[in-house]
């Protein structure tokens, strides 16, 4: 959530968003883009780390399926951007 949601969504629309990962060991949320780019989205405190665990467990149960929503605040009824994502293991 950000007051700059419209600008962020516009930038992300031009980016090849691949997925969101919670790196629990490093306590970071990372957005993966194209083949080799990562962006630090947030550093996770203790309560956010617990949410990260639940997020990663949910992704695993759903076969990697997850989504990213950009909005101004929790009451924003019209998101500025929504991406449906799926992590896939490359063998």
Short mmCIF file of N, CA and C in Angstrom, two decimals:
data_model
loop_
_atom_site.label_atom_id
_atom_site.label_comp_id
_atom_site.label_asym_id
_atom_site.label_seq_id
_atom_site.Cartn_x
_atom_site.Cartn_y
_atom_site.Cartn_z
N UNK A 1 0.84 -1.16 0.00
CA UNK A 1 0.00 0.00 0.00
C UNK A 1 0.89 1.23 0.00
N UNK A 2 0.55 2.14 -0.88
CA UNK A 2 1.34 3.35 -1.03
C UNK A 2 0.50 4.46 -1.64
N UNK A 3 0.79 5.67 -1.26
CA UNK A 3 0.10 6.82 -1.86
C UNK A 3 0.52 6.99 -3.32
N UNK A 4 1.62 6.36 -3.71
CA UNK A 4 2.10 6.43 -5.09
C UNK A 4 1.71 5.16 -5.86
N UNK A 5 0.59 4.57 -5.51
CA UNK A 5 0.17 3.30 -6.10
C UNK A 5 0.04 3.37 -7.62
N UNK A 6 -0.51 4.46 -8.12
CA UNK A 6 -0.71 4.58 -9.57
C UNK A 6 0.63 4.59 -10.31
N UNK A 7 1.60 5.35 -9.80
CA UNK A 7 2.93 5.40 -10.43
C UNK A 7 3.64 4.05 -10.31
N UNK A 8 3.53 3.41 -9.16
CA UNK A 8 4.16 2.10 -8.96
C UNK A 8 3.56 1.06 -9.91
N UNK A 9 2.24 1.05 -10.02
CA UNK A 9 1.58 0.09 -10.91
C UNK A 9 1.98 0.34 -12.37
N UNK A 10 2.12 1.60 -12.75
CA UNK A 10 2.53 1.92 -14.13
C UNK A 10 3.95 1.41 -14.39
N UNK A 11 4.85 1.60 -13.43
CA UNK A 11 6.22 1.10 -13.59
C UNK A 11 6.22 -0.42 -13.68
N UNK A 12 5.45 -1.07 -12.80
CA UNK A 12 5.42 -2.53 -12.79
C UNK A 12 4.80 -3.10 -14.06
N UNK A 13 3.90 -2.36 -14.69
CA UNK A 13 3.28 -2.83 -15.93
C UNK A 13 4.33 -2.97 -17.04
N UNK A 14 5.41 -2.22 -16.94
CA UNK A 14 6.48 -2.31 -17.91
C UNK A 14 7.61 -3.23 -17.49
N UNK A 15 7.41 -3.94 -16.40
CA UNK A 15 8.42 -4.85 -15.85
C UNK A 15 7.90 -6.28 -15.96
N UNK A 16 8.76 -7.20 -16.26
CA UNK A 16 8.37 -8.61 -16.35
C UNK A 16 8.37 -9.20 -14.94
N UNK A 17 7.28 -9.00 -14.20
CA UNK A 17 7.19 -9.51 -12.83
C UNK A 17 7.03 -11.02 -12.89
N UNK A 18 7.92 -11.73 -12.20
CA UNK A 18 7.90 -13.20 -12.22
C UNK A 18 7.30 -13.79 -10.95
N UNK A 19 7.55 -13.14 -9.81
CA UNK A 19 7.04 -13.69 -8.56
C UNK A 19 7.50 -12.91 -7.35
N UNK A 20 6.86 -13.21 -6.24
CA UNK A 20 7.22 -12.64 -4.94
C UNK A 20 7.71 -13.79 -4.07
N UNK A 21 8.84 -13.58 -3.41
CA UNK A 21 9.42 -14.60 -2.55
C UNK A 21 9.70 -14.00 -1.18
N UNK A 22 9.34 -14.70 -0.13
CA UNK A 22 9.74 -14.33 1.22
C UNK A 22 10.96 -15.18 1.56
N UNK A 23 12.11 -14.55 1.59
CA UNK A 23 13.35 -15.22 1.98
C UNK A 23 13.41 -15.17 3.50
N UNK A 24 12.98 -16.24 4.13
CA UNK A 24 12.84 -16.26 5.58
C UNK A 24 14.19 -16.25 6.28
N UNK A 25 15.20 -16.81 5.66
CA UNK A 25 16.53 -16.82 6.26
C UNK A 25 17.10 -15.40 6.31
N UNK A 26 16.94 -14.65 5.23
CA UNK A 26 17.43 -13.27 5.18
C UNK A 26 16.42 -12.26 5.73
N UNK A 27 15.20 -12.74 6.01
CA UNK A 27 14.13 -11.89 6.53
C UNK A 27 13.80 -10.76 5.54
N UNK A 28 13.60 -11.16 4.28
CA UNK A 28 13.31 -10.19 3.23
C UNK A 28 12.18 -10.68 2.34
N UNK A 29 11.41 -9.72 1.83
CA UNK A 29 10.45 -10.01 0.77
C UNK A 29 11.05 -9.44 -0.52
N UNK A 30 11.12 -10.28 -1.54
CA UNK A 30 11.80 -9.92 -2.79
C UNK A 30 10.86 -10.13 -3.97
N UNK A 31 10.87 -9.17 -4.90
CA UNK A 31 10.14 -9.33 -6.15
C UNK A 31 11.14 -9.75 -7.22
N UNK A 32 10.85 -10.87 -7.87
CA UNK A 32 11.70 -11.33 -8.97
C UNK A 32 11.12 -10.81 -10.27
N UNK A 33 12.02 -10.28 -11.11
CA UNK A 33 11.60 -9.74 -12.41
C UNK A 33 12.54 -10.27 -13.48
N UNK A 34 12.05 -10.43 -14.65
CA UNK A 34 12.73 -11.03 -15.80
C UNK A 34 13.60 -12.21 -15.38
N UNK A 35 14.68 -12.45 -16.06
CA UNK A 35 15.43 -13.69 -15.81
C UNK A 35 16.43 -13.58 -14.66
N UNK A 36 16.88 -12.36 -14.34
CA UNK A 36 17.96 -12.26 -13.35
C UNK A 36 17.89 -11.02 -12.46
N UNK A 37 16.73 -10.39 -12.35
CA UNK A 37 16.61 -9.17 -11.56
C UNK A 37 15.75 -9.41 -10.33
N UNK A 38 16.21 -8.91 -9.20
CA UNK A 38 15.44 -8.98 -7.97
C UNK A 38 15.37 -7.59 -7.34
N UNK A 39 14.22 -7.27 -6.76
CA UNK A 39 14.03 -6.01 -6.05
C UNK A 39 13.64 -6.31 -4.61
N UNK A 40 14.30 -5.65 -3.68
CA UNK A 40 13.95 -5.78 -2.27
C UNK A 40 12.66 -5.01 -2.04
N UNK A 41 11.61 -5.70 -1.63
CA UNK A 41 10.32 -5.07 -1.38
C UNK A 41 10.24 -4.62 0.07
N UNK A 42 10.70 -5.48 0.99
CA UNK A 42 10.63 -5.14 2.42
C UNK A 42 11.57 -6.02 3.22
N UNK A 43 12.03 -5.46 4.33
CA UNK A 43 12.74 -6.25 5.33
C UNK A 43 11.69 -6.66 6.35
N UNK A 44 11.72 -7.91 6.78
CA UNK A 44 10.66 -8.47 7.62
C UNK A 44 11.03 -8.45 9.09
N UNK A 45 10.14 -7.86 9.92
CA UNK A 45 10.33 -7.96 11.36
C UNK A 45 9.74 -9.29 11.83
N UNK A 46 9.71 -9.54 13.13
CA UNK A 46 9.26 -10.84 13.64
C UNK A 46 7.83 -11.19 13.21
N UNK A 47 6.89 -10.24 13.34
CA UNK A 47 5.51 -10.56 12.97
C UNK A 47 5.37 -10.71 11.46
N UNK A 48 6.09 -9.90 10.69
CA UNK A 48 6.04 -10.02 9.24
C UNK A 48 6.68 -11.32 8.78
N UNK A 49 7.69 -11.78 9.50
CA UNK A 49 8.32 -13.05 9.16
C UNK A 49 7.31 -14.19 9.30
N UNK A 50 6.48 -14.14 10.35
CA UNK A 50 5.44 -15.15 10.53
C UNK A 50 4.44 -15.10 9.37
N UNK A 51 4.10 -13.90 8.93
CA UNK A 51 3.22 -13.76 7.77
C UNK A 51 3.89 -14.30 6.51
N UNK A 52 5.20 -14.10 6.42
CA UNK A 52 5.97 -14.63 5.29
C UNK A 52 5.95 -16.15 5.25
N UNK A 53 6.03 -16.77 6.42
CA UNK A 53 5.94 -18.23 6.51
C UNK A 53 4.59 -18.69 5.97
N UNK A 54 3.51 -18.03 6.42
CA UNK A 54 2.16 -18.39 5.96
C UNK A 54 2.02 -18.17 4.45
N UNK A 55 2.60 -17.09 3.95
CA UNK A 55 2.55 -16.79 2.51
C UNK A 55 3.24 -17.89 1.71
N UNK A 56 4.44 -18.27 2.13
CA UNK A 56 5.19 -19.31 1.42
C UNK A 56 4.49 -20.66 1.51
N UNK A 57 3.91 -20.98 2.67
CA UNK A 57 3.16 -22.24 2.81
C UNK A 57 1.94 -22.24 1.90
N UNK A 58 1.25 -21.10 1.82
CA UNK A 58 0.09 -20.99 0.94
C UNK A 58 0.46 -21.15 -0.53
N UNK A 59 1.59 -20.53 -0.92
CA UNK A 59 2.06 -20.70 -2.30
C UNK A 59 2.35 -22.16 -2.60
N UNK A 60 2.97 -22.84 -1.66
CA UNK A 60 3.31 -24.25 -1.88
C UNK A 60 2.04 -25.09 -2.05
N UNK A 61 1.03 -24.83 -1.20
CA UNK A 61 -0.23 -25.57 -1.31
C UNK A 61 -0.92 -25.31 -2.65
N UNK A 62 -0.72 -24.12 -3.21
CA UNK A 62 -1.37 -23.74 -4.46
C UNK A 62 -0.49 -23.97 -5.69
N UNK A 63 0.58 -24.73 -5.53
CA UNK A 63 1.45 -25.02 -6.66
C UNK A 63 2.20 -23.80 -7.17
N UNK A 64 2.52 -22.88 -6.27
CA UNK A 64 3.27 -21.68 -6.64
C UNK A 64 2.41 -20.48 -7.01
N UNK A 65 1.10 -20.67 -7.10
CA UNK A 65 0.19 -19.60 -7.50
C UNK A 65 0.07 -18.55 -6.39
N UNK A 66 0.18 -17.28 -6.75
CA UNK A 66 0.00 -16.18 -5.82
C UNK A 66 -0.30 -14.92 -6.62
N UNK A 67 -0.62 -13.82 -5.94
CA UNK A 67 -0.92 -12.59 -6.67
C UNK A 67 -0.28 -11.41 -5.97
N UNK A 68 -0.16 -10.33 -6.72
CA UNK A 68 0.37 -9.07 -6.23
C UNK A 68 -0.66 -8.00 -6.55
N UNK A 69 -1.02 -7.22 -5.55
CA UNK A 69 -2.01 -6.16 -5.72
C UNK A 69 -1.39 -4.85 -5.23
N UNK A 70 -1.49 -3.80 -6.04
CA UNK A 70 -0.99 -2.48 -5.66
C UNK A 70 -2.19 -1.58 -5.43
N UNK A 71 -2.28 -1.02 -4.22
CA UNK A 71 -3.39 -0.13 -3.89
C UNK A 71 -2.90 0.95 -2.95
N UNK A 72 -3.69 2.03 -2.83
CA UNK A 72 -3.29 3.17 -2.00
C UNK A 72 -3.39 2.86 -0.51
N UNK A 73 -4.46 2.20 -0.11
CA UNK A 73 -4.63 1.82 1.30
C UNK A 73 -5.58 0.63 1.37
N UNK A 74 -5.79 0.12 2.57
CA UNK A 74 -6.62 -1.09 2.71
C UNK A 74 -8.07 -0.87 2.34
N UNK A 75 -8.53 0.38 2.29
CA UNK A 75 -9.92 0.67 1.93
C UNK A 75 -10.08 1.01 0.45
N UNK A 76 -9.00 1.00 -0.30
CA UNK A 76 -9.03 1.31 -1.73
C UNK A 76 -9.84 0.23 -2.45
N UNK A 77 -10.99 0.62 -2.97
CA UNK A 77 -11.87 -0.34 -3.63
C UNK A 77 -11.48 -0.61 -5.08
N UNK A 78 -10.57 0.20 -5.61
CA UNK A 78 -10.14 0.03 -6.99
C UNK A 78 -8.62 -0.09 -7.03
N UNK A 79 -8.09 -1.31 -6.99
CA UNK A 79 -6.63 -1.48 -7.04
C UNK A 79 -6.06 -0.84 -8.30
N UNK A 80 -4.84 -0.35 -8.18
CA UNK A 80 -4.17 0.29 -9.32
C UNK A 80 -3.50 -0.73 -10.23
N UNK A 81 -3.29 -1.94 -9.71
CA UNK A 81 -2.71 -3.01 -10.51
C UNK A 81 -2.81 -4.34 -9.79
N UNK A 82 -3.07 -5.40 -10.55
CA UNK A 82 -3.14 -6.76 -9.98
C UNK A 82 -2.41 -7.70 -10.94
N UNK A 83 -1.52 -8.52 -10.38
CA UNK A 83 -0.77 -9.50 -11.17
C UNK A 83 -1.00 -10.88 -10.58
N UNK A 84 -1.37 -11.83 -11.40
CA UNK A 84 -1.49 -13.23 -11.00
C UNK A 84 -0.17 -13.89 -11.38
N UNK A 85 0.49 -14.50 -10.40
CA UNK A 85 1.85 -15.02 -10.59
C UNK A 85 1.91 -16.49 -10.21
N UNK A 86 2.93 -17.16 -10.73
CA UNK A 86 3.13 -18.56 -10.36
C UNK A 86 4.62 -18.88 -10.41
N UNK A 87 5.15 -19.31 -9.27
CA UNK A 87 6.54 -19.77 -9.22
C UNK A 87 6.60 -21.17 -9.81
N UNK A 88 7.57 -21.40 -10.67
CA UNK A 88 7.74 -22.69 -11.31
C UNK A 88 9.19 -23.12 -11.12
N UNK A 89 9.39 -24.37 -10.72
CA UNK A 89 10.75 -24.90 -10.58
C UNK A 89 11.31 -25.20 -11.96
N UNK A 90 12.51 -24.70 -12.20
CA UNK A 90 13.19 -24.97 -13.47
C UNK A 90 14.16 -26.11 -13.23
N UNK A 91 14.04 -27.15 -14.05
CA UNK A 91 14.91 -28.32 -13.87
C UNK A 91 15.92 -28.41 -14.96
#
